């Protein structure tokens, strides 16, 4: 009887450790990098889920997006991660690299992850 209670107590004590080790839902793990031939280089480490503003790119900049995270990201032409008739979107899958020609203001939305 004493052994059973000790084993049960040990298991109950370990539950919070397992739950905290999983990490918060929504934060991506890895690095999202946006490189430009004529503009700034942006590097976001372990990006939080949601919309992230990017600096403006000069006219017809050649952009390389390296998504070394564990979740997909979506690029929006324009600020605020809003899509529309004249606002193109580009999905970059987790672990993928995409090359595009861009100019102007862009934003990126990091998809939430779930443990």
Short mmCIF file of N, CA and C in Angstrom, two decimals:
data_model
loop_
_atom_site.label_atom_id
_atom_site.label_comp_id
_atom_site.label_asym_id
_atom_site.label_seq_id
_atom_site.Cartn_x
_atom_site.Cartn_y
_atom_site.Cartn_z
N UNK A 1 0.82 -1.19 0.00
CA UNK A 1 0.00 0.00 0.00
C UNK A 1 0.87 1.26 0.00
N UNK A 2 1.94 1.20 0.81
CA UNK A 2 2.82 2.35 0.90
C UNK A 2 3.51 2.62 -0.44
N UNK A 3 3.92 1.55 -1.13
CA UNK A 3 4.55 1.70 -2.45
C UNK A 3 3.61 2.34 -3.46
N UNK A 4 2.37 1.93 -3.45
CA UNK A 4 1.38 2.48 -4.38
C UNK A 4 1.17 3.96 -4.14
N UNK A 5 1.11 4.38 -2.89
CA UNK A 5 0.95 5.80 -2.57
C UNK A 5 2.18 6.60 -2.97
N UNK A 6 3.36 6.03 -2.77
CA UNK A 6 4.60 6.72 -3.16
C UNK A 6 4.66 6.88 -4.68
N UNK A 7 4.30 5.84 -5.42
CA UNK A 7 4.31 5.92 -6.88
C UNK A 7 3.29 6.93 -7.38
N UNK A 8 2.11 6.94 -6.77
CA UNK A 8 1.08 7.90 -7.17
C UNK A 8 1.52 9.33 -6.87
N UNK A 9 2.15 9.53 -5.73
CA UNK A 9 2.65 10.86 -5.37
C UNK A 9 3.72 11.34 -6.33
N UNK A 10 4.60 10.45 -6.74
CA UNK A 10 5.66 10.80 -7.69
C UNK A 10 5.06 11.19 -9.04
N UNK A 11 4.07 10.44 -9.49
CA UNK A 11 3.43 10.76 -10.77
C UNK A 11 2.72 12.11 -10.71
N UNK A 12 2.01 12.37 -9.64
CA UNK A 12 1.32 13.65 -9.50
C UNK A 12 2.30 14.82 -9.44
N UNK A 13 3.44 14.60 -8.81
CA UNK A 13 4.44 15.66 -8.72
C UNK A 13 5.07 15.94 -10.08
N UNK A 14 5.12 14.95 -10.97
CA UNK A 14 5.77 15.12 -12.27
C UNK A 14 4.86 15.80 -13.29
N UNK A 15 3.56 15.82 -13.08
CA UNK A 15 2.63 16.39 -14.06
C UNK A 15 2.94 17.85 -14.38
N UNK A 16 3.16 18.74 -13.40
CA UNK A 16 3.48 20.13 -13.75
C UNK A 16 4.76 20.27 -14.58
N UNK A 17 5.74 19.41 -14.34
CA UNK A 17 6.98 19.47 -15.11
C UNK A 17 6.73 19.14 -16.58
N UNK A 18 5.90 18.16 -16.83
CA UNK A 18 5.58 17.77 -18.21
C UNK A 18 4.80 18.88 -18.90
N UNK A 19 3.86 19.49 -18.20
CA UNK A 19 3.05 20.54 -18.81
C UNK A 19 3.86 21.79 -19.12
N UNK A 20 4.80 22.16 -18.28
CA UNK A 20 5.60 23.36 -18.54
C UNK A 20 6.68 23.10 -19.58
N UNK A 21 7.12 21.88 -19.75
CA UNK A 21 8.16 21.58 -20.74
C UNK A 21 7.63 21.71 -22.16
N UNK A 22 6.33 21.62 -22.35
CA UNK A 22 5.76 21.69 -23.69
C UNK A 22 5.88 23.09 -24.29
N UNK A 23 5.98 24.12 -23.47
CA UNK A 23 6.11 25.48 -23.97
C UNK A 23 4.76 26.09 -24.26
N UNK A 24 4.73 27.40 -24.43
CA UNK A 24 3.46 28.08 -24.67
C UNK A 24 2.95 27.83 -26.08
N UNK A 25 1.65 27.68 -26.22
CA UNK A 25 1.06 27.53 -27.55
C UNK A 25 1.15 28.86 -28.27
N UNK A 26 1.50 28.85 -29.53
CA UNK A 26 1.51 30.07 -30.30
C UNK A 26 2.89 30.55 -30.68
N UNK A 27 3.91 30.25 -29.91
CA UNK A 27 5.26 30.72 -30.24
C UNK A 27 5.93 29.71 -31.17
N UNK A 28 6.46 30.19 -32.28
CA UNK A 28 7.18 29.32 -33.19
C UNK A 28 8.60 29.13 -32.67
N UNK A 29 9.19 28.00 -32.99
CA UNK A 29 10.56 27.73 -32.60
C UNK A 29 11.43 27.77 -33.85
N UNK A 30 12.49 28.55 -33.81
CA UNK A 30 13.39 28.68 -34.94
C UNK A 30 13.58 30.13 -35.34
N UNK A 31 14.09 30.33 -36.55
CA UNK A 31 14.41 31.68 -37.02
C UNK A 31 13.74 31.94 -38.36
N UNK A 32 13.14 33.12 -38.48
CA UNK A 32 12.56 33.60 -39.73
C UNK A 32 13.46 34.72 -40.23
N UNK A 33 14.02 34.56 -41.43
CA UNK A 33 14.95 35.54 -41.98
C UNK A 33 14.42 36.07 -43.31
N UNK A 34 14.46 37.39 -43.48
CA UNK A 34 14.09 38.04 -44.73
C UNK A 34 15.30 38.83 -45.20
N UNK A 35 15.89 38.41 -46.33
CA UNK A 35 17.07 39.07 -46.88
C UNK A 35 16.71 39.77 -48.18
N UNK A 36 17.30 40.94 -48.39
CA UNK A 36 17.02 41.73 -49.58
C UNK A 36 18.32 42.09 -50.27
N UNK A 37 18.29 42.14 -51.61
CA UNK A 37 19.48 42.54 -52.36
C UNK A 37 19.78 44.02 -52.19
N UNK A 38 18.74 44.83 -51.92
CA UNK A 38 18.95 46.28 -51.85
C UNK A 38 18.34 46.90 -50.61
N UNK A 39 18.01 46.11 -49.64
CA UNK A 39 17.35 46.66 -48.46
C UNK A 39 17.82 46.02 -47.18
N UNK A 40 17.05 46.18 -46.15
CA UNK A 40 17.44 45.66 -44.84
C UNK A 40 17.32 44.14 -44.75
N UNK A 41 18.03 43.58 -43.78
CA UNK A 41 17.91 42.15 -43.47
C UNK A 41 17.19 42.05 -42.13
N UNK A 42 16.13 41.25 -42.10
CA UNK A 42 15.33 41.09 -40.90
C UNK A 42 15.48 39.65 -40.41
N UNK A 43 15.73 39.52 -39.12
CA UNK A 43 15.87 38.19 -38.53
C UNK A 43 15.04 38.17 -37.25
N UNK A 44 14.06 37.26 -37.18
CA UNK A 44 13.20 37.13 -36.01
C UNK A 44 13.41 35.73 -35.43
N UNK A 45 13.90 35.69 -34.19
CA UNK A 45 14.17 34.42 -33.52
C UNK A 45 12.97 34.05 -32.65
N UNK A 46 12.51 32.82 -32.77
CA UNK A 46 11.34 32.31 -32.03
C UNK A 46 10.18 33.30 -32.09
N UNK A 47 9.70 33.60 -33.30
CA UNK A 47 8.65 34.62 -33.43
C UNK A 47 7.34 34.21 -32.76
N UNK A 48 6.72 35.18 -32.12
CA UNK A 48 5.40 34.95 -31.51
C UNK A 48 4.36 34.87 -32.62
N UNK A 49 3.29 34.15 -32.35
CA UNK A 49 2.19 34.08 -33.32
C UNK A 49 1.57 35.46 -33.47
N UNK A 50 1.17 35.79 -34.69
CA UNK A 50 0.54 37.07 -34.95
C UNK A 50 1.25 37.84 -36.04
N UNK A 51 0.92 39.12 -36.16
CA UNK A 51 1.41 39.97 -37.23
C UNK A 51 2.70 40.68 -36.83
N UNK A 52 3.67 40.70 -37.74
CA UNK A 52 4.94 41.39 -37.52
C UNK A 52 5.16 42.37 -38.68
N UNK A 53 5.48 43.60 -38.36
CA UNK A 53 5.76 44.60 -39.40
C UNK A 53 7.16 44.39 -39.95
N UNK A 54 7.32 44.65 -41.24
CA UNK A 54 8.63 44.58 -41.89
C UNK A 54 8.98 45.97 -42.40
N UNK A 55 10.28 46.29 -42.52
CA UNK A 55 10.65 47.59 -43.07
C UNK A 55 10.29 47.66 -44.56
N UNK A 56 10.20 48.88 -45.08
CA UNK A 56 9.89 49.07 -46.50
C UNK A 56 11.06 48.61 -47.36
N UNK A 57 10.75 47.98 -48.48
CA UNK A 57 11.77 47.52 -49.41
C UNK A 57 11.84 48.48 -50.59
N UNK A 58 13.07 48.78 -51.09
CA UNK A 58 13.20 49.64 -52.26
C UNK A 58 12.53 49.00 -53.48
N UNK A 59 12.26 49.81 -54.49
CA UNK A 59 11.58 49.37 -55.70
C UNK A 59 12.27 48.16 -56.32
N UNK A 60 11.50 47.13 -56.61
CA UNK A 60 11.95 45.90 -57.26
C UNK A 60 13.13 45.24 -56.55
N UNK A 61 13.03 45.12 -55.25
CA UNK A 61 14.05 44.41 -54.47
C UNK A 61 13.84 42.91 -54.61
N UNK A 62 14.93 42.20 -54.75
CA UNK A 62 14.89 40.74 -54.79
C UNK A 62 14.97 40.26 -53.34
N UNK A 63 13.94 39.54 -52.88
CA UNK A 63 13.81 39.13 -51.49
C UNK A 63 13.94 37.62 -51.38
N UNK A 64 14.62 37.18 -50.33
CA UNK A 64 14.68 35.75 -50.01
C UNK A 64 14.16 35.56 -48.59
N UNK A 65 13.14 34.72 -48.46
CA UNK A 65 12.54 34.43 -47.16
C UNK A 65 12.95 33.02 -46.76
N UNK A 66 13.62 32.91 -45.63
CA UNK A 66 14.07 31.61 -45.12
C UNK A 66 13.26 31.32 -43.85
N UNK A 67 12.35 30.39 -43.95
CA UNK A 67 11.51 30.04 -42.81
C UNK A 67 12.09 28.80 -42.13
N UNK A 68 12.98 29.01 -41.18
CA UNK A 68 13.59 27.91 -40.43
C UNK A 68 12.87 27.73 -39.10
N UNK A 69 11.54 27.91 -39.12
CA UNK A 69 10.74 27.69 -37.92
C UNK A 69 9.93 26.41 -38.08
N UNK A 70 9.17 26.09 -37.05
CA UNK A 70 8.35 24.88 -37.10
C UNK A 70 6.89 25.17 -37.47
N UNK A 71 6.64 26.34 -38.06
CA UNK A 71 5.28 26.70 -38.45
C UNK A 71 5.29 27.52 -39.74
N UNK A 72 4.15 27.58 -40.42
CA UNK A 72 4.03 28.36 -41.65
C UNK A 72 3.92 29.84 -41.33
N UNK A 73 4.34 30.68 -42.30
CA UNK A 73 4.17 32.12 -42.20
C UNK A 73 3.52 32.61 -43.49
N UNK A 74 2.81 33.73 -43.41
CA UNK A 74 2.15 34.31 -44.58
C UNK A 74 2.59 35.75 -44.71
N UNK A 75 3.11 36.12 -45.91
CA UNK A 75 3.53 37.50 -46.18
C UNK A 75 2.39 38.23 -46.86
N UNK A 76 2.17 39.48 -46.45
CA UNK A 76 1.12 40.32 -47.00
C UNK A 76 1.75 41.57 -47.61
N UNK A 77 1.27 41.97 -48.79
CA UNK A 77 1.71 43.25 -49.35
C UNK A 77 0.91 44.33 -48.63
N UNK A 78 1.59 45.13 -47.86
CA UNK A 78 0.94 46.14 -47.04
C UNK A 78 1.10 45.85 -45.56
N UNK A 79 0.81 46.84 -44.77
CA UNK A 79 0.96 46.71 -43.32
C UNK A 79 -0.27 46.06 -42.70
N UNK A 80 -0.12 45.55 -41.51
CA UNK A 80 -1.25 45.06 -40.74
C UNK A 80 -1.75 43.67 -41.07
N UNK A 81 -1.05 42.94 -41.92
CA UNK A 81 -1.44 41.56 -42.27
C UNK A 81 -2.89 41.47 -42.75
N UNK A 82 -3.27 42.40 -43.61
CA UNK A 82 -4.63 42.39 -44.17
C UNK A 82 -4.56 41.97 -45.63
N UNK A 83 -5.46 41.08 -46.00
CA UNK A 83 -5.53 40.67 -47.40
C UNK A 83 -6.66 41.44 -48.07
N UNK A 84 -6.62 41.49 -49.38
CA UNK A 84 -7.65 42.20 -50.13
C UNK A 84 -7.48 41.97 -51.61
N UNK A 85 -8.27 42.67 -52.40
CA UNK A 85 -8.27 42.50 -53.84
C UNK A 85 -6.89 42.77 -54.45
N UNK A 86 -6.24 43.84 -54.04
CA UNK A 86 -4.94 44.19 -54.60
C UNK A 86 -3.79 43.90 -53.64
N UNK A 87 -4.04 43.10 -52.64
CA UNK A 87 -3.01 42.77 -51.66
C UNK A 87 -2.65 41.29 -51.81
N UNK A 88 -1.52 41.04 -52.42
CA UNK A 88 -1.09 39.66 -52.63
C UNK A 88 -0.58 39.05 -51.33
N UNK A 89 -0.78 37.74 -51.19
CA UNK A 89 -0.24 37.01 -50.05
C UNK A 89 0.63 35.87 -50.56
N UNK A 90 1.64 35.54 -49.77
CA UNK A 90 2.54 34.44 -50.10
C UNK A 90 2.73 33.59 -48.85
N UNK A 91 2.37 32.32 -48.93
CA UNK A 91 2.57 31.40 -47.80
C UNK A 91 3.94 30.75 -47.95
N UNK A 92 4.69 30.75 -46.85
CA UNK A 92 5.99 30.09 -46.82
C UNK A 92 5.90 28.98 -45.78
N UNK A 93 5.97 27.76 -46.24
CA UNK A 93 5.84 26.60 -45.36
C UNK A 93 7.04 26.50 -44.41
N UNK A 94 6.82 25.83 -43.29
CA UNK A 94 7.89 25.60 -42.32
C UNK A 94 9.04 24.87 -43.00
N UNK A 95 10.25 25.37 -42.81
CA UNK A 95 11.44 24.75 -43.39
C UNK A 95 11.71 25.10 -44.84
N UNK A 96 10.93 25.99 -45.43
CA UNK A 96 11.08 26.32 -46.85
C UNK A 96 11.76 27.67 -47.05
N UNK A 97 12.27 27.87 -48.27
CA UNK A 97 12.85 29.14 -48.69
C UNK A 97 12.13 29.59 -49.95
N UNK A 98 11.74 30.87 -49.99
CA UNK A 98 11.01 31.42 -51.14
C UNK A 98 11.72 32.68 -51.60
N UNK A 99 11.80 32.87 -52.93
CA UNK A 99 12.38 34.09 -53.50
C UNK A 99 11.29 34.84 -54.24
N UNK A 100 11.25 36.16 -54.04
CA UNK A 100 10.25 37.01 -54.68
C UNK A 100 10.87 38.36 -55.00
N UNK A 101 10.26 39.09 -55.93
CA UNK A 101 10.60 40.48 -56.18
C UNK A 101 9.52 41.32 -55.52
N UNK A 102 9.93 42.19 -54.61
CA UNK A 102 8.98 42.99 -53.84
C UNK A 102 9.42 44.44 -53.82
N UNK A 103 8.48 45.30 -53.54
CA UNK A 103 8.78 46.70 -53.27
C UNK A 103 7.67 47.25 -52.39
N UNK A 104 8.03 48.19 -51.54
CA UNK A 104 7.03 48.79 -50.67
C UNK A 104 7.00 48.15 -49.29
N UNK A 105 5.86 48.32 -48.63
CA UNK A 105 5.70 47.87 -47.26
C UNK A 105 5.06 46.49 -47.22
N UNK A 106 5.60 45.63 -46.37
CA UNK A 106 5.08 44.28 -46.20
C UNK A 106 4.94 43.96 -44.73
N UNK A 107 4.15 42.94 -44.43
CA UNK A 107 4.02 42.43 -43.08
C UNK A 107 3.95 40.91 -43.16
N UNK A 108 4.22 40.25 -42.05
CA UNK A 108 4.22 38.79 -42.02
C UNK A 108 3.42 38.32 -40.81
N UNK A 109 2.60 37.30 -41.05
CA UNK A 109 1.82 36.70 -39.96
C UNK A 109 2.37 35.31 -39.69
N UNK A 110 2.73 35.07 -38.43
CA UNK A 110 3.22 33.77 -38.00
C UNK A 110 2.02 32.96 -37.52
N UNK A 111 1.85 31.78 -38.10
CA UNK A 111 0.74 30.91 -37.72
C UNK A 111 0.97 30.38 -36.31
N UNK A 112 -0.08 30.24 -35.51
CA UNK A 112 0.10 29.70 -34.16
C UNK A 112 0.46 28.22 -34.20
N UNK A 113 1.24 27.79 -33.24
CA UNK A 113 1.59 26.38 -33.10
C UNK A 113 0.90 25.85 -31.86
N UNK A 114 0.64 24.58 -31.86
CA UNK A 114 -0.03 23.95 -30.72
C UNK A 114 0.80 22.77 -30.29
N UNK A 115 1.01 22.64 -28.97
CA UNK A 115 1.84 21.53 -28.48
C UNK A 115 1.18 20.18 -28.68
#
